[in-house]
Amino acid sequence: MSQWGESVTVEFGDLQATCMGLDCLGKWAVLPGRRVLALVDLDNPVEKVHRLTRQSKYDISCVQWNPHASHAHWFSSASMHKLELYSWDNASSKQVCTMKAHTRNISDIDWSPFDVNVIASCSVDAYTLLWDVREPKRPCASFQSVCGASQVKWNKVTNNMFATSHEGDVRIWDPRKGNTPVLYHTAHLAKIHGLDWSPFKENCFTTASQDGSAKFWDHTNFRQYKGMLKSGLPVWRAKYTPFGDGLISVVMSTLSRGDNSLFMWNNLSLNEPVHQFVGHMGTVVEYMWRKKKEDEKDYQLVSWSRDQNLKIWKVDSQLQRLCGHEVLDCVDETLLESTDSTREVLQSMSAPEVTMGTSQSERQTMTLMQEFSLVNKFIPNVTINVLDSANRYCSMSINSGKHAICVTVTFPEEYPNNAPPNFDLTSSTGLPPALIKKLLRVMNETIQKSVKKNLNCLEPCIRQVASAFDSMNLEERKTPDTDPFPVTGGFHAPFIHPLPFSGYQDNSIPFPRTCGAQFNSVGLLICFRRSKEAIIGEEKTPKALSELAVISSTNRVRSATSSASYALYSRSPPTPKSEIGSVGQWYIQNKRQRTKSRTFKDIPEGKRSIGDKDRVVKDKKRKGMRLEPVLIYDTHYLLNIHRELGEKYSLNLNNLTAMCEHNKIEAASVGRRDLVRLWSLIPVIHNPSLHPDLNPDAGTPWAQRPLGRGMVESLMNHYKSIGDIQTLAMLCCVFWDRNYFQSLSSLNSNAIKKSASKVSLEFEPVNFNSDTMFGSSTDSGWNFLPMSDNALSPSSQLTTISSPMATIAMAPNSSTPSRAMVKLKRSNSYNDLSFEDYKFADESQPKETIEEQERKQHESNCRMLDPSKYVQFDHMLKVYADILARWGLRNQAAHIKKHVTVRPQSHSGIAEDIIEFGVRCFKCETEVRGVKCTNCGHPAFHCAICHTGVKGSSNFCLNCGHGGHSSHMQEWFKHETQCPSGCGCLCLKWNPF
Amino acid sequence: MVSVLNSIDTAHEDMIHDAQLDYYGTKLATCSSDRSIKVFDVKGGQQRLITDLRGHDGPVWQLAWGHPMFGNLIASCGYDRKVIIWKETNGTWGKLYEYSNHDSSVNSVCFAPHELGLVLACGSSDGSISILTSTGDGSWDAKKIKNAHTIGCNAVSWAPALAPNALFDQTGRPTLVKKLVSGGCDNLVKIWREEDGEWIEDQKLEGHSDWVRDVAWAPSIGLPRSIIASCSQDCRVIIWSNDGTSNTWNSAILNKFKDVVWHLSWSITGNILAVSGGDNK
């Protein structure tokens, strides 16, 4: 392996820069320090350095120059969650714009290599945003994932493709495809630090990971990596060389052992690096290729390290050749030989390279001391007593409820490399040993998980135990005698569960609605909104709830626990008033910040927000949240339906003219002129002279003429379009009578009814009064409402039958004339009544069919509304009835519902369906469901009196199951109360009928 | 001629997230970040606090009233991952049922049309939709559509129980359909249909370029078409319509607003849509 020193080294000890950017012309490097922004002229890095002071206490996390020569003077930098764009003009820089939308620190930015104005930024807030710098107010696209991204990189060869890394996963996105990644793949098991696309191959990229490897991928075939480069230490970056097929990688060195060189690899032989750039004293944080001048053969690599040195390395054609790059104008035999010889040398030298990561103790991700210093001392319920890194020992106590446990931890020398620390639990308050065991198990699981990956595990472990302990105590508290929280009653402080992932998913919970308008009930509109002081103006409303957490955490008074910021609601203090980071506060804070920022623009941001927070907290204490009242609006006028009309409309089809006259006046009183005209039109349509003739040969019925059905339908279409369900329903009532359906259904159900007659005495009472039009209308026995639907005969004064009793009494008397009418008019509605003799029905039906069809066709032609749409009309009636019910007008609703053709199912359940009783055949003892036994052919049911099988109607006791012919039973129970079978059952008492 | 009928000072201690009137328009329920639900009697212009329901451990996002044929019922959902159904019995309100089988905030609840029985749909940020069906004996049967929307489901809304194509059906009793529409963080609007007790995806409507915040299926007044409105973080409101015979949905952008649109509500006749969003209007 060849090793060369750097060609140029410049130290900037004061800068403290954490990243570096090179412009695309190869002229400038920018090094953003905390206080100053240094712009280094790479041609003369020692002397030509411009320092620009900046006023922010936050580090710039990443910086990048625009890669397009036309806008080479632009560079953008990210600090905290802000993205800033600067324009650099030789000696001065100017801020072009600021882009704010991320809610947490930006981890990486990348300019699109194809669009000069587009920059991508990714952040730990789980969003990757694309910005168009001409429109800096909001991102032009956003891509969300479950966990935050560490890198974002555009494909260098093809447009519309970029990759992001999330922990160990890589997602590849196409901005045109929206929020769903094109590909999603787990590349490493540990965090990916670096991602780089191949400059030549469209589908290839590399990933560098914490797990000590860098992998090569082809995203068209993601199942298997194309190659892997192993190193004992976490790989920080692995970037392609702009020539040949090479790679340069950097590992993350630890305090104890530093290997701060840059390694160059030939991608075809990944066993050992081909070159090592030695010289940096600290970890290299960034390295980039400088644009080479056209006449130059050598590439220059610029690197920036934690030791605050900028180094420029020359990569000559010989090195390029090592990476498989053919330098055309320089085919030099000797050089080739020399590379061979270096390679030989290299093999012998590569030994330390291999051992680099083998020594276990050196591989520590963090020393114990470091870990201790980083442990969050403010975990809820946990008090840390001792942290002694010298003796590798710590102890803490965890409290929850009335119990407390003491935890002591000792760390073996090798920790955390496959050597779990020892935990010891003692309880001072007599915690049952079973629970202690449980806690130990929880702890061991956590430890194993971390130690397997050689990760430090103290803090996650403490957290797990604390929450497990807490939930155990919770269970205990839930026992009835100790339950301090009654379920109902006045206000009490609710106990908050420590939700296991609280806050973790907040970024996918949408930002809550704080205002809204809601149509409810009928014509009422409710509005609720924020108070005036919480109106946010031009600023865009945030998207996800997680933004609340960010705001509350950045604004929190410093002494507060930082862990609570994630647990937005779940761990905040129980009383709502002191709740930190509620939605309401978000608005108020936001408002205040804005008003302040207008007046005091020069105050650094950090100070401002802290001051603000204090102020808000004080304000909060003084007065509670002011809320706007909820308003209820009456929007009936927008809806074309009127409560007054619903209440006052009359629906008396027996006297249509009077009804229309009445409704006309009502419509006029609410100012609906169109309805006035409609109601005056209806009697005209219903003029008796237009009534259809029963005889199909008498000419086209009125309904089929242009002003008949067509007009009614166009009227209905008009009211449909304006959403006037009220008028629609009234029209349905007027022009539609449900007899049509009943006659239809009675035909269909004839067969069923015949078989049904064995159980029940079924009367089909007949209404004889309206014999003018269709013969009579049938009223089925279960309808207990008086019929008022003889719509087409308004002139005849009806004597409607008002009770079922009356109908039943009447029906037998008038059975003779009714049958005569059947013969005369062939109205099928008589079928049920007259076909007592089945044979008669069977014989007559074939003869009837043709005429029947013709007659039915005629009948449907006579109607003013298309009979085929009855379901639709029914639905309109139901909707209107529902509206009336909402108004509390139940009588009116019931009137409307009477016009519905199809009865609701619940009604028909008992009345129409046949109730069948299983019978045990008295001869052969088999279970029979019908009249006759399927086994022996005898009538199955046995009469208790005459001891023969029952063929016709039967009655039996629901209690003892005995019974027999209806006539026998009736006679028996005229005098007796006990069962005729002699079983002793008091049948009359048990059967209320 | 829209007039203010009533103005209710709710005395909530934090932001109100939803307000709903019951079937008759006489009771108002509000929910808030202060974890409480308040029910007011607003009959005839009065405003009397009936009850203050506490039971959620986090902000309460949305409410839904049940149909009065099942009694006075309110369903509520919140950040604490719980769905609670509250019931009034003899003038006092109490918890009827608590469902806590979601892994993240529950953002939306909606009762099904009463024809389908007492059924409640809940959409959660864990991406799933739960359908809770009352079995009638006090217990509830829960079905879950897992991973209905990746990242999260933000809104659910039921279709009218009578399908528009059933309006042409002449064979007898119209069949009822169990359908619902949902919107989520995958920028999609999805229509779900129950078939043989299983919920399957019926349609996937693509049109929004950011999270869908609310969906609302328009009530039917007997027209042979279905209409769905959806609104999104991308500030657009889209009206989806279906002619009832085919299975295609046509989209039309109603409007693009200046800020996030997060709530939609149809009037009962299905011809007026109320839209509200982040601009407090």
Coordinates of N, CA and C in Angstrom, one line a residue, chain B residues 102-171:
Chain B
H102 N -55.6 -0.1 19.9 CA -54.8 0.6 18.9 C -53.4 0.9 19.4
D103 N -52.4 1.0 18.5 CA -51.1 1.2 19.0 C -50.7 2.7 18.8
S104 N -51.6 3.5 18.4 CA -51.2 4.9 18.3 C -52.5 5.7 18.5
S105 N -52.4 7.0 18.4 CA -53.5 7.9 18.6 C -54.7 7.5 17.6
V106 N -55.9 7.5 18.2 CA -57.0 7.3 17.3 C -57.6 8.6 16.9
N107 N -57.7 8.8 15.6 CA -57.9 10.1 15.0 C -59.4 10.3 14.6
S108 N -60.1 9.3 14.4 CA -61.4 9.5 13.8 C -62.4 8.4 14.3
V109 N -63.6 8.7 14.6 CA -64.6 7.7 14.9 C -65.9 8.1 14.1
C110 N -66.6 7.1 13.7 CA -67.8 7.4 12.9 C -68.8 6.2 13.1
F111 N -70.0 6.5 13.5 CA -71.1 5.5 13.6 C -71.6 5.2 12.2
A112 N -71.9 3.9 12.0 CA -72.5 3.5 10.7 C -73.9 3.9 10.6
P113 N -74.5 3.9 9.4 CA -75.9 4.2 9.3 C -76.7 3.2 10.2
H114 N -77.8 3.7 10.8 CA -78.5 2.8 11.8 C -79.0 1.6 11.2
E115 N -79.3 1.6 9.9 CA -79.8 0.3 9.3 C -78.9 -0.9 9.5
L116 N -77.6 -0.6 9.6 CA -76.6 -1.6 9.8 C -76.4 -2.1 11.2
G117 N -77.2 -1.5 12.1 CA -77.0 -1.8 13.5 C -76.1 -0.9 14.2
L118 N -75.7 -1.2 15.4 CA -74.8 -0.3 16.1 C -73.4 -0.7 15.8
V119 N -72.8 0.0 14.8 CA -71.5 -0.3 14.3 C -70.7 1.0 14.4
L120 N -69.4 0.9 14.8 CA -68.6 2.1 14.9 C -67.2 1.8 14.2
A121 N -66.8 2.7 13.4 CA -65.5 2.6 12.7 C -64.5 3.6 13.4
C122 N -63.3 3.2 13.6 CA -62.3 4.0 14.1 C -61.0 4.0 13.3
G123 N -60.4 5.1 13.0 CA -59.2 5.2 12.2 C -58.1 5.7 13.1
S124 N -56.9 5.0 13.1 CA -55.8 5.3 14.0 C -54.5 5.6 13.3
S125 N -53.7 6.3 14.0 CA -52.4 6.6 13.4 C -51.5 5.4 13.3
D126 N -51.9 4.3 13.9 CA -51.1 3.1 13.7 C -51.4 2.5 12.3
G127 N -52.2 3.1 11.5 CA -52.4 2.7 10.2 C -53.6 1.8 10.0
S128 N -54.3 1.4 11.1 CA -55.4 0.4 11.0 C -56.7 1.1 11.2
I129 N -57.7 0.4 10.8 CA -59.1 0.8 11.0 C -59.8 -0.3 11.8
S130 N -60.5 0.1 12.9 CA -61.2 -0.9 13.6 C -62.7 -0.7 13.4
I131 N -63.4 -1.9 13.3 CA -64.8 -1.8 13.1 C -65.4 -2.5 14.3
L132 N -66.1 -1.8 15.2 CA -66.7 -2.3 16.4 C -68.2 -2.5 16.2
T133 N -68.6 -3.7 16.4 CA -70.0 -4.0 16.2 C -70.6 -4.5 17.5
S134 N -71.7 -3.9 17.9 CA -72.4 -4.3 19.1 C -73.1 -5.6 18.8
T135 N -72.9 -6.6 19.7 CA -73.6 -7.8 19.5 C -75.0 -7.8 20.1
G136 N -75.3 -6.7 20.8 CA -76.7 -6.6 21.3 C -76.7 -7.0 22.8
D137 N -75.8 -7.8 23.2 CA -75.9 -8.3 24.6 C -74.8 -7.5 25.5
G138 N -74.4 -6.4 25.0 CA -73.5 -5.6 25.8 C -72.0 -5.8 25.4
S139 N -71.7 -6.8 24.7 CA -70.3 -7.0 24.3 C -70.2 -6.5 22.9
W140 N -68.9 -6.3 22.5 CA -68.6 -5.7 21.2 C -67.7 -6.6 20.5
D141 N -67.9 -6.7 19.2 CA -67.1 -7.5 18.3 C -66.2 -6.6 17.5
A142 N -64.9 -6.8 17.6 CA -64.0 -5.9 16.9 C -63.3 -6.6 15.8
K143 N -63.4 -5.9 14.6 CA -62.6 -6.3 13.5 C -61.6 -5.3 13.1
K144 N -60.5 -5.7 12.7 CA -59.5 -4.7 12.4 C -59.0 -4.8 10.9
I145 N -59.0 -3.7 10.2 CA -58.3 -3.7 8.9 C -56.9 -3.3 9.2
K146 N -56.0 -4.2 9.1 CA -54.6 -3.9 9.5 C -53.9 -3.2 8.3
N147 N -53.1 -2.3 8.6 CA -52.3 -1.6 7.6 C -53.2 -1.0 6.5
A148 N -54.3 -0.4 6.9 CA -55.2 0.2 5.9 C -54.5 1.4 5.2
H149 N -53.8 2.1 6.0 CA -53.0 3.2 5.4 C -51.6 3.2 6.1
T150 N -50.5 3.1 5.3 CA -49.2 3.2 5.9 C -49.0 4.5 6.6
I151 N -48.3 4.5 7.6 CA -48.0 5.7 8.5 C -49.2 6.1 9.3
G152 N -50.4 6.1 8.8 CA -51.5 6.4 9.6 C -52.8 6.7 8.9
C153 N -53.9 6.4 9.6 CA -55.2 6.7 9.0 C -55.8 7.9 9.7
N154 N -56.3 8.9 9.0 CA -56.7 10.1 9.6 C -58.2 10.3 9.7
A155 N -58.9 9.6 8.8 CA -60.4 9.9 8.8 C -61.1 8.7 8.3
V156 N -62.3 8.5 8.8 CA -63.2 7.4 8.3 C -64.6 8.0 8.2
S157 N -65.3 7.5 7.2 CA -66.7 7.9 7.0 C -67.5 6.8 6.3
W158 N -68.7 6.6 6.8 CA -69.5 5.5 6.3 C -70.3 5.9 5.0
A159 N -70.5 5.0 4.2 CA -71.4 5.2 3.0 C -72.9 5.0 3.5
P160 N -73.8 5.7 2.8 CA -75.2 5.4 3.1 C -75.5 3.9 3.0
A161 N -76.4 3.4 3.8 CA -76.6 2.0 3.8 C -77.2 1.4 2.6
L162 N -77.9 2.3 1.8 CA -78.5 1.8 0.6 C -77.7 2.2 -0.5
A163 N -77.2 1.2 -1.3 CA -76.3 1.5 -2.4 C -77.1 2.1 -3.5
P164 N -76.4 3.0 -4.2 CA -77.2 3.7 -5.3 C -77.6 2.8 -6.4
N165 N -76.9 1.7 -6.6 CA -77.4 0.8 -7.7 C -78.6 0.0 -7.2
A166 N -78.7 -0.1 -5.9 CA -79.9 -0.8 -5.3 C -81.2 0.0 -5.7
L167 N -81.0 1.2 -6.0 CA -82.2 2.0 -6.3 C -82.9 1.6 -7.6
F168 N -82.2 0.8 -8.4 CA -82.8 0.3 -9.6 C -83.2 -1.1 -9.5
D169 N -82.9 -1.6 -8.3 CA -83.1 -3.0 -8.1 C -84.6 -3.2 -8.0
Q170 N -85.2 -4.2 -8.7 CA -86.7 -4.3 -8.6 C -87.0 -5.7 -8.0
T171 N -86.1 -6.4 -7.6 CA -86.4 -7.8 -7.2 C -87.0 -7.9 -5.9

